[in-house]
Each structure stands twice: as structure tokens, then as C-alpha cells.
Coordinates of C-alpha atoms in Angstrom, one line a residue:
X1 CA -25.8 -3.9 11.2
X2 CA -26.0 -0.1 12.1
X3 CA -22.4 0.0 13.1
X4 CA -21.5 -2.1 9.7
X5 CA -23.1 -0.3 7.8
X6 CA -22.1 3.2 8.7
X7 CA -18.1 2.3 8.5
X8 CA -19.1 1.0 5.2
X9 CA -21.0 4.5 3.7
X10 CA -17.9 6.6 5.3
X11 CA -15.3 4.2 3.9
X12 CA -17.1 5.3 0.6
X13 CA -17.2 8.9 1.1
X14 CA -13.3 8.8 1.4
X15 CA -12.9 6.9 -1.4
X16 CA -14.5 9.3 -3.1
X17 CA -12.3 11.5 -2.2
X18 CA -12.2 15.4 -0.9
X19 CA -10.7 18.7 0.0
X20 CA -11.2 21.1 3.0
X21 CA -13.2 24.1 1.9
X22 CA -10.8 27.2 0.8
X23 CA -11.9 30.5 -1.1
X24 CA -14.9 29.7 -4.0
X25 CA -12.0 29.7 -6.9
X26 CA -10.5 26.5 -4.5
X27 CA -13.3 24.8 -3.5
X28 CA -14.5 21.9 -5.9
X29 CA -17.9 21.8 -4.4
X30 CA -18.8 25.4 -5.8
X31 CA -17.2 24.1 -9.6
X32 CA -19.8 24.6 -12.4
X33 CA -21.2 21.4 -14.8
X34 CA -19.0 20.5 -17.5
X35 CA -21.4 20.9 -20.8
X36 CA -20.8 17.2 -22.3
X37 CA -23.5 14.9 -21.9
X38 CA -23.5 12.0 -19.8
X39 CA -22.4 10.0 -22.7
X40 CA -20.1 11.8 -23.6
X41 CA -18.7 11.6 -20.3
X42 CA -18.4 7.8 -20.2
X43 CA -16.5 7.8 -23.1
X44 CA -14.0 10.7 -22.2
X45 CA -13.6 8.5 -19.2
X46 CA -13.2 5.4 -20.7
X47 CA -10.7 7.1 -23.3
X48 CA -8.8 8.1 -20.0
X49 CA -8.9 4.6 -18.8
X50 CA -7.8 2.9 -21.9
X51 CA -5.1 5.4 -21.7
X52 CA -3.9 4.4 -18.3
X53 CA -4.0 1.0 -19.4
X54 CA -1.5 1.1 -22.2
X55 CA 0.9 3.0 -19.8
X56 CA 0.7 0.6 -17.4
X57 CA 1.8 -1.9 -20.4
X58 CA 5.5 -1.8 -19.7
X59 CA 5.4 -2.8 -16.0
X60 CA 5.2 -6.4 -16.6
X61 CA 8.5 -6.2 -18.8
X62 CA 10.3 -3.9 -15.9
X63 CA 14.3 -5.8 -15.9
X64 CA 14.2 -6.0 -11.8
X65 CA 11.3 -8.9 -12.0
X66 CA 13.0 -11.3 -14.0
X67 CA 15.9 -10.7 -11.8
X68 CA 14.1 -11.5 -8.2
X69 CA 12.3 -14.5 -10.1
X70 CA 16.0 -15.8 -11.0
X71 CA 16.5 -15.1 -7.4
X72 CA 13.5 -17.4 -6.1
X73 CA 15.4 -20.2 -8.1
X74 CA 18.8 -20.1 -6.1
X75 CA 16.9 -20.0 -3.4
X76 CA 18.6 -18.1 -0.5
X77 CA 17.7 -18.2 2.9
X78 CA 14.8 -15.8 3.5
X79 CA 14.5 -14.4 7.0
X80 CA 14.0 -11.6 6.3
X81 CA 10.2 -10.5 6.4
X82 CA 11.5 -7.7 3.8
X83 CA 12.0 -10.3 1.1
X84 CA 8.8 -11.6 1.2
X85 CA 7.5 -8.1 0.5
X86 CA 10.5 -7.4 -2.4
X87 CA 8.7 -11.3 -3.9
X88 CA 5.0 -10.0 -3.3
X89 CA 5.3 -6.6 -5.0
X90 CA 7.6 -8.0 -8.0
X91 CA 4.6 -11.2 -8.8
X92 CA 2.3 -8.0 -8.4
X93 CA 4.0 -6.1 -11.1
X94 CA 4.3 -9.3 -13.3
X95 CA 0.5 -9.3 -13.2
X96 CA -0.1 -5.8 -14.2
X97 CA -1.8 -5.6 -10.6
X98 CA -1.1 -2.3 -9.1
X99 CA -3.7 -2.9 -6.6
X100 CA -1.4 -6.0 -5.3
X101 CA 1.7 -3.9 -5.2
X102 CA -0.1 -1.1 -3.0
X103 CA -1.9 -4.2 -0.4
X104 CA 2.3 -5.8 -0.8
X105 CA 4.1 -2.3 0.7
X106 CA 1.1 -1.5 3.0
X107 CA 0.7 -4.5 4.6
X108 CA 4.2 -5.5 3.9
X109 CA 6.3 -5.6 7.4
X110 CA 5.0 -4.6 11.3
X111 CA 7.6 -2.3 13.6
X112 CA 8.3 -5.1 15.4
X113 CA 9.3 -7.4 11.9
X114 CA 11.1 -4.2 10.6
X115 CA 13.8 -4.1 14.1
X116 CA 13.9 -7.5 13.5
X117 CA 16.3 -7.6 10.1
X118 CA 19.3 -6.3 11.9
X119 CA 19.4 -9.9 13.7
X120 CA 20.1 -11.4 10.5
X121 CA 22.9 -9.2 9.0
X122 CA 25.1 -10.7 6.4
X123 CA 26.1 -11.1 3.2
X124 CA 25.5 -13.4 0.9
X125 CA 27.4 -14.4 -2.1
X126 CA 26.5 -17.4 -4.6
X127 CA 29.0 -20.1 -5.3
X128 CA 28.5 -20.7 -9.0
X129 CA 30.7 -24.0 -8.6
X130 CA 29.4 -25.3 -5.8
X131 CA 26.0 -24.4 -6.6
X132 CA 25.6 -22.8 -2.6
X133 CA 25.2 -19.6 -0.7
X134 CA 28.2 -18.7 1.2
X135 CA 27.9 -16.2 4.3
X136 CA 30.3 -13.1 5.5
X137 CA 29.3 -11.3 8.5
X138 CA 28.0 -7.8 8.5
X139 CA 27.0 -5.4 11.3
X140 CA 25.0 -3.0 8.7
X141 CA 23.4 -4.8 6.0
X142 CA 21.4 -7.8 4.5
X143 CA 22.7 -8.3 1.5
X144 CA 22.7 -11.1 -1.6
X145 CA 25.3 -10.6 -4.3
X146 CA 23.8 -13.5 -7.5
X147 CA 24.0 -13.6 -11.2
X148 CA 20.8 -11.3 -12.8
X149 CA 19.9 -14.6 -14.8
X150 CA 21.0 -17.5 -15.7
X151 CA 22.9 -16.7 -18.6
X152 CA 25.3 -14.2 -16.4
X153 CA 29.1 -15.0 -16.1
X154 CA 29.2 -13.1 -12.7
X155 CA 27.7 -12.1 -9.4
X156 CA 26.2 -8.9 -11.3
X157 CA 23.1 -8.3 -9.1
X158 CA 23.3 -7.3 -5.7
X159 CA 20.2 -7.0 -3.1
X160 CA 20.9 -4.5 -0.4
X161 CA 18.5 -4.5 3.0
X162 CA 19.6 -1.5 5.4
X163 CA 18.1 -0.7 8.8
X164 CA 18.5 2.3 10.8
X165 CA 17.0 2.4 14.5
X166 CA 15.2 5.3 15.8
X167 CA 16.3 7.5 18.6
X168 CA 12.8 7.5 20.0
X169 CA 11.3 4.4 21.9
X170 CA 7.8 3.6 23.1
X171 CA 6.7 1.8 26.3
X172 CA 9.4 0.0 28.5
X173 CA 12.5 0.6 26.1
X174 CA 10.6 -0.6 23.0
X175 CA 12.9 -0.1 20.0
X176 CA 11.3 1.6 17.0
X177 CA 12.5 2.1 13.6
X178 CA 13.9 4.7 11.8
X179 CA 14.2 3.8 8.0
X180 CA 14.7 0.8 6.1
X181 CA 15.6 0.3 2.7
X182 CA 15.9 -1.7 -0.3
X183 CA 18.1 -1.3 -3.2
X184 CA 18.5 -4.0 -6.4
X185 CA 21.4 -3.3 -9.0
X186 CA 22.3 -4.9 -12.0
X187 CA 25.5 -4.1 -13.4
X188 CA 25.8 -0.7 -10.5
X189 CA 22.3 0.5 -12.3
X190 CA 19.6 1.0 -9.4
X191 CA 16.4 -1.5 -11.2
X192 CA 14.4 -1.5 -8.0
X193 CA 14.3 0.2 -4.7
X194 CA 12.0 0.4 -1.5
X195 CA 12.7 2.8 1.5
X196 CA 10.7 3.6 4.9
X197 CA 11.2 6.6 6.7
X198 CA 9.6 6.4 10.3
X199 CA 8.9 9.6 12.8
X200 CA 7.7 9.4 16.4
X201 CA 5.8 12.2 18.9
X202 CA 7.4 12.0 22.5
X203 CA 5.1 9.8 23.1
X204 CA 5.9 7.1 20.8
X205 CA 2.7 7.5 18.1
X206 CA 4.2 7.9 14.9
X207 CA 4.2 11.3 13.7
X208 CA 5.3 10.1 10.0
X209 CA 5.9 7.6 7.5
X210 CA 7.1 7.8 4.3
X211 CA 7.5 5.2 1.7
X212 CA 9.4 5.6 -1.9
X213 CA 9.3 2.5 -4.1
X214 CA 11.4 2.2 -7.9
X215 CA 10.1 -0.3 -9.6
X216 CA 11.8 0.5 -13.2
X217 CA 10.5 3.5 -14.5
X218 CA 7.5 3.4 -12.3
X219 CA 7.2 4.9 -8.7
X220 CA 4.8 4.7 -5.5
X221 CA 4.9 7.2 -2.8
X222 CA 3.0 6.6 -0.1
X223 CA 3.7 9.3 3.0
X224 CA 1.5 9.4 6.6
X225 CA 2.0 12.4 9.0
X226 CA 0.2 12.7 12.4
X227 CA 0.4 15.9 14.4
X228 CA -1.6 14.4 17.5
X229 CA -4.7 16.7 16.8
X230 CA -4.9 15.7 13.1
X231 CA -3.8 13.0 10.4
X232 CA -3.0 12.9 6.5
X233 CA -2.1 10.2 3.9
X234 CA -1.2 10.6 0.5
X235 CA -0.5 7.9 -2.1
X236 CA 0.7 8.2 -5.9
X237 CA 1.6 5.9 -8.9
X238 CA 3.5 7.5 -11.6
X239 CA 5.5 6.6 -14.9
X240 CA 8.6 8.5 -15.4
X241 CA 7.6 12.1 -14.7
X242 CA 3.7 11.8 -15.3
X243 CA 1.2 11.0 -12.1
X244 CA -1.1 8.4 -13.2
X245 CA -3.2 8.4 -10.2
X246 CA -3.3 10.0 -6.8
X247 CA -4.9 9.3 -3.6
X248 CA -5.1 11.6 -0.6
X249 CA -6.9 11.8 2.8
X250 CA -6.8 14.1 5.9
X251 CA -8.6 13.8 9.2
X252 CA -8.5 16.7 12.1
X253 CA -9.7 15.4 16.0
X254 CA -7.7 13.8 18.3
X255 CA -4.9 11.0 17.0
X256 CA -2.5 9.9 20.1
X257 CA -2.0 6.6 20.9
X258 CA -4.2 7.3 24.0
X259 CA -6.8 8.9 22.2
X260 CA -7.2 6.3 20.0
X261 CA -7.0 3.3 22.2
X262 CA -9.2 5.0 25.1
X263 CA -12.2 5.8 22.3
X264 CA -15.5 3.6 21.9
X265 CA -17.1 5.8 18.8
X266 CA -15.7 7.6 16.0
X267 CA -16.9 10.9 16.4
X268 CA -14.9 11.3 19.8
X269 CA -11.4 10.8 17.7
X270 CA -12.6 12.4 14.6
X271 CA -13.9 15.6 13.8
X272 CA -14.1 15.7 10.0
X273 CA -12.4 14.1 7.3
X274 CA -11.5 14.7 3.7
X275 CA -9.9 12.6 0.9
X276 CA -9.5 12.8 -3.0
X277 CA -8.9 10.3 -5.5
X278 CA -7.5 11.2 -8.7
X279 CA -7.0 9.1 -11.9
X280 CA -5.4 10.3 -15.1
X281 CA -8.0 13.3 -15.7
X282 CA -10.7 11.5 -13.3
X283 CA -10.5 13.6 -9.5
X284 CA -13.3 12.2 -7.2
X285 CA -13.6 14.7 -4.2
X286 CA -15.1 14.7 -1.0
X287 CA -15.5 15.5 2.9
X288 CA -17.8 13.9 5.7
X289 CA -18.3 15.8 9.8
X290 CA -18.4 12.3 11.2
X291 CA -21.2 14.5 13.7
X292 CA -23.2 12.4 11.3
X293 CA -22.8 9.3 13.2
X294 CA -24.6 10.4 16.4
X295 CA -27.3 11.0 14.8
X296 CA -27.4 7.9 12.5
X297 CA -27.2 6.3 15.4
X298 CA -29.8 7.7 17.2
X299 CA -31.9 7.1 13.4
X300 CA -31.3 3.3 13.6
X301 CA -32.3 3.0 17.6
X302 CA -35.3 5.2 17.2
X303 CA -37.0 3.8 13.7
X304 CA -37.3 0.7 12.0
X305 CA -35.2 0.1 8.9
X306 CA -37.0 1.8 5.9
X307 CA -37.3 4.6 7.8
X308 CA -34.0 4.8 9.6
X309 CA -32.5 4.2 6.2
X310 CA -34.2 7.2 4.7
X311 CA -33.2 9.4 7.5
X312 CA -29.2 7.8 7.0
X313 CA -29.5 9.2 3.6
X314 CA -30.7 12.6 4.7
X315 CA -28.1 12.9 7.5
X316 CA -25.2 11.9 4.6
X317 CA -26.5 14.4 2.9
X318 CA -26.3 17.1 5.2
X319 CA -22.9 16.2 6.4
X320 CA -21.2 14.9 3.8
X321 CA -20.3 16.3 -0.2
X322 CA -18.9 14.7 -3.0
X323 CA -18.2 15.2 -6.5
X324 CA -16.6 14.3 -10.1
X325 CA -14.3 16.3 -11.6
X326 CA -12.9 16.5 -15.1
X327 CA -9.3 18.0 -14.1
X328 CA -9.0 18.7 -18.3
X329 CA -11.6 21.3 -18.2
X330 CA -11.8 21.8 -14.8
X331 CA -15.4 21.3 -14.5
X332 CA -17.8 19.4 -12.5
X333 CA -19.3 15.9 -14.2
X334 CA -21.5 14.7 -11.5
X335 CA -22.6 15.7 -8.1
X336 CA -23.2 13.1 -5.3
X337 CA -26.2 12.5 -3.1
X338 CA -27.2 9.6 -0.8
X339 CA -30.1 7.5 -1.1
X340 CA -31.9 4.8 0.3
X341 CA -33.1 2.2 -2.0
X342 CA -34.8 -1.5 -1.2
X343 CA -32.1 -4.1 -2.0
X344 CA -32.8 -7.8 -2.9
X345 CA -33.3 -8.9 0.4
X346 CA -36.3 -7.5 1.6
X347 CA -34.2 -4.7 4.0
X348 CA -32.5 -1.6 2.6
X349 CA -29.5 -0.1 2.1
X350 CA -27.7 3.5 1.9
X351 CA -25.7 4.5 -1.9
X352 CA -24.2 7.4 -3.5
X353 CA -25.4 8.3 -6.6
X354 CA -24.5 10.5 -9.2
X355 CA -26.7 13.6 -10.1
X356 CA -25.7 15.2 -13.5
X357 CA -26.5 18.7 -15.4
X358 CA -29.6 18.0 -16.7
X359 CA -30.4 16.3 -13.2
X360 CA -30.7 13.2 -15.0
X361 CA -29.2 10.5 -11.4
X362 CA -27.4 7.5 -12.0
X363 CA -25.7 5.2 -9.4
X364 CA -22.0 5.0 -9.4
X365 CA -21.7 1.2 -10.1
X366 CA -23.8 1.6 -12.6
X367 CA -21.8 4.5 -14.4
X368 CA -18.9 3.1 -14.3
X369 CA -20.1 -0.4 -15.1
X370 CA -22.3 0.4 -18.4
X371 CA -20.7 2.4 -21.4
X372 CA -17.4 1.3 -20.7
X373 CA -16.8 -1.9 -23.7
X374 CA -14.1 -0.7 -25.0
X375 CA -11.8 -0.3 -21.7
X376 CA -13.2 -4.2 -20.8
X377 CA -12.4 -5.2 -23.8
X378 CA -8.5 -3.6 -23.9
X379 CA -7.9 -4.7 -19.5
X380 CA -9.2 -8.8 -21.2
X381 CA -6.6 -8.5 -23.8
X382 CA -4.2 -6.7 -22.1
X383 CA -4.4 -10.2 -19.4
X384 CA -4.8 -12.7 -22.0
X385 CA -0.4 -11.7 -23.1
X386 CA 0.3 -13.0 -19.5

């Protein structure tokens, strides 16, 4: 339970994201309360989420997913692990769910999957007569030429799959890739597009990643750099030229392959970490010294559970910060503090709460989860047109 449940409280205090300290203008720890109540907070925020909603409403009607669902009814040979991810992310944006296209291009294809496409080069071309796929060789591309629906007189779609190796290798020869990509067009116009960029250190940890998808006139980035002594991520979601949400994270420790795989705790890889999580004018910040865990440790061995809980809340406290941010005003909303509170089941548990202005203290679920009507209502009626 220890170990359990201290992944769980630092997996929170990334998600609520952060920023390495810098000079007091900088830092977002040493911001000053915002003057709007609490209430009036909730409904700034749920104004913002209602917001992000309707700009989210043309997703669904993007022209590149009735085009792969036209595609899933000619059925073409699929053996490429690539398609399945094209399939996953375009159901994902049928659904609105932009949660389901990140968990579709994140856990979309392995290293070993990705070197695999260039064993099935070749392109495709559908046989309107005789109702059938017909093959050409290639030695540089995956690729299916198909009418964009079912209504089209020509082969006026074309799905592209490239692979490029990379120069490094890891192990015994181990081949490693060096970028992929993905590229739909309807009539020549790009509709949809998915590229990988992969680096390596000499020793074959990656020292990069970088992932661009199109989907219409939305776009994810998703990048990953590791310098061996240090790691950062960085995710965002926008429509056309406007960001609607951001997510960013940095580590600094010890991130080799052979650090990583040799460790038994976190504190030996990781020194601190920071992440931040913005959305529309939302930016939840915040940083953790994972020093904490020794000491929780130590808390949970030495005491029994009310009191080791306690003491896991001071600890967090110490070590860790985080805080709401209206991005508008620039102004704080809410400070965070741990706490240990009894839970239903006779033990007890640690949580972040929210301390405001008037040091009124709130718990983040139930923020978030009360005051916000209007923004439930809108997300039910927004899935009831699908």
C-alpha cells in the first residue's frame, strides 16, 4: 500500500502541473490571489470549459474520418500496426474524445512494430470493377490509393505510410527507427497526417521523440527529449492557430537505459520533477524533490496508518508546491496543500486540496465537481448529436 499509494500522490502532483523556480516575476509559486471569489471562480472556469467545448465541436465533422471509415468498408489488408492507430485516433475524433486520440498516438506502435512496416511495402490500388485490392511492389512506402466515399468516380484518396531507419542501433545490431509518417489526401489536399521523429544517445536510450499529428484543422504535438542526466515531455492540442490545452513535464537525475533498468527506488533516478497543465485560461502548476519518498517511507515503516498518513501529508507539503492560475489575469486562484483525511474504509488516505484567498479550503474533486451545471449540461448535449 505504501509504495501504491505514494506513485499515486506524485502522479497527482504532475498532473497538476509545474515550473522550475526562476526570478520572483517567473516563478508562479510567489503570484498574488486573484480578487474573484470562489464562485466566481467556478463560473469563469466553467465559462472557459464551455468554451473549449464548442471548439472542440467541429472535430467530429473533420473530412479525413469519413474517409478512413469508407476505408474500413473496402477492407484492405491491414498489417501494418500503423493502420490500427490511423482507425483508433479517427473513431476517437468521431467521438469528440480527445483523451482517446492522445491514449491512440501514445500507445499507438512499439520500436520494434515501427521497423516492422518496411516488410510490408506496397502499393495498393482498388479495382472498382472487380471489387479487389490489387498490389505493386514498392521499396519505400505503404501505400492505399481508394475512392474518398462511395459516391467518388476515382481513386481520389491516397494513404501514404513512410519509414526511415535510424543510423544508430542498440544491443547486438538492433535496428531502431528514425521517423515514420502518415499522410491522407483527398483530391492532392493533405486531410490528415501523423509523423514520428526518433533520436538516440550512443548508447541507444532515446534522446528524442517527436510526434506531429493533422487531423483537419486540429493538431497534437507531443515531443520527448532525454539528455541522460535529465528528461522533458511536452504535449498540445490546438485548433487552427489557438492552443487549447497544454501539458508539460521535466525531470532532472539520472535517465540512461542503465540507470533506469539498474534502480530499485525512485529517488536514485530522480532528483526533482516539474510539470504544468494548461487548459484554455486554466494553468495548474507544480514541482515535487522526490527526497520525499525516503522519508515517506521511513513514515509508513515507523507509524501506524493515521499517523504515517499525517506525516505523508506534512512531508508533501514540504517538498512539494502547487497551484491554480488564471493565465487572463495572471493571478493565483488557489494554492495546494496535502492532507490526510479518514476515507470510507476505516484507513486513510493522502489529497490535495485547494486553499483560496480568504483561506476558505476545498478539495479539488469537489471544485471541480460542484458549480459546474452548465458545462455538464453542454458536454450531455454535445454527446446526445452522436
Amino acid at each position: 500500500m505504501k509504495k501504491y499509494l505514494l506513485l499515486a500522490v506524485i502522479a497527482g502532483s504532475l498532473i497538476i502541473g509545474g515550473c522550475k523556480k526562476k526570478s520572483k516575476e517567473d516563478n508562479p509559486f510567489e503570484l498574488g490571489y486573484s480578487n474573484l471569489t470562489t464562485e466566481q471562480h467556478k463560473q469563469e472556469l466553467e465559462n472557459s470549459g464551455r468554451e473549449l467545448v464548442q471548439k472542440l465541436d467541429a472535430l467530429p465533422d473533420q473530412k479525413f474520418i469519413g474517409v478512413f471509415d469508407y476505408l474500413t468498408e473496402l477492407a484492405p489488408e491491414i498489417e501494418a500496426s500503423e493502420m490500427n492507430t490511423v482507425f483508433g485516433v479517427s473513431n476517437a475524433a468521431k467521438k469528440t474524445d480527445v483523451r482517446a486520440v492522445f491514449r491512440s498516438v501514445t500507445t499507438s506502435t512499439t520500436p520494434e512494430e515501427t521497423t516492422g512496416l518496411s516488410e510490408v511495402f506496397g502499393v495498393y490500388t482498388w479495382d472498382r470493377q472487380a471489387e479487389e485490392w490489387v498490389r505493386t511492389p514498392s521499396n519505400d512506402r505503404l501505400e492505399y490509393r481508394f475512392p474518398a466515399t462511395a459516391t467518388a468516380t476515382s481513386n481520389n484518396a491516397t494513404l501514404t505510410f513512410t519509414y526511415t531507419a535510424s543510423k544508430s542501433s542498440y544491443g547486438e545490431g538492433i535496428e531502431l527507427p528514425g521517423s515514420t509518417k502518415v499522410v491522407l489526401k483527398v483530391d492532392a489536399k493533405e486531410e490528415f497526417s501523423f509523423s514520428t521523429t526518433y533520436s538516440y544517445l550512443s548508447d541507444g536510450t532515446p534522446k528524442g521523440v517527436e510526434m506531429d499529428m493533422g487531423l483537419g484543422v486540429y493538431a497534437f504535438k507531443i515531443g520527448v527529449s532525454n539528455s541522460g542526466s535529465g528528461a522533458n515531455s511536452n504535449l498540445s492540442f490546438s485548433k487552427g492557430s489557438e492552443k487549447l490545452l497544454a501539458f508539460t513535464t521535466s525531470a532532472k537525475g539520472n535517465t540512461t537505459i542503465g540507470d533506469v533498468i539498474g534502480s530499485e527506488d525512485v529517488e536514485s533516478i530522480l532528483n526533482n520533477a516539474n510539470a504544468t497543465f494548461e487548459i484554455m485560461n486554466l494553468k495548474l502548476v507544480g514541482a515535487v524533490d522526490f527526497r520525499a519518498e525516503a522519508e515517506i517511507e521511513k513514515a509508513w515503516d515507523e507509524l501506524d496508518e493515521q499517523k504515517a498518513s499525517q506525516k505523508e501529508a506534512e512531508i508533501l507539503n514540504k517538498y512539494s508546491q502547487f497551484v491554480a492560475i488564471n493565465t487572463t489575469s495572471n493571478s493565483v486562484i488557489a494554492k495546494g496543500e496535502w492532507v490526510a483525511i479518514a476515507d470510507s474504509y476505516d484507513g486513510y488516505t493522502v489529497e490535495p486540496r485547494l486553499v483560496f484567498k480568504d483561506n476558505s479550503k476545498q478539495s479539488i474533486g469537489d471544485f471541480f465537481e460542484n458549480g459546474f451545471t452548465a458545462l455538464i449540461d453542454e458536454l450531455e448535449d454535445f454527446g446526445k448529436k452522436f
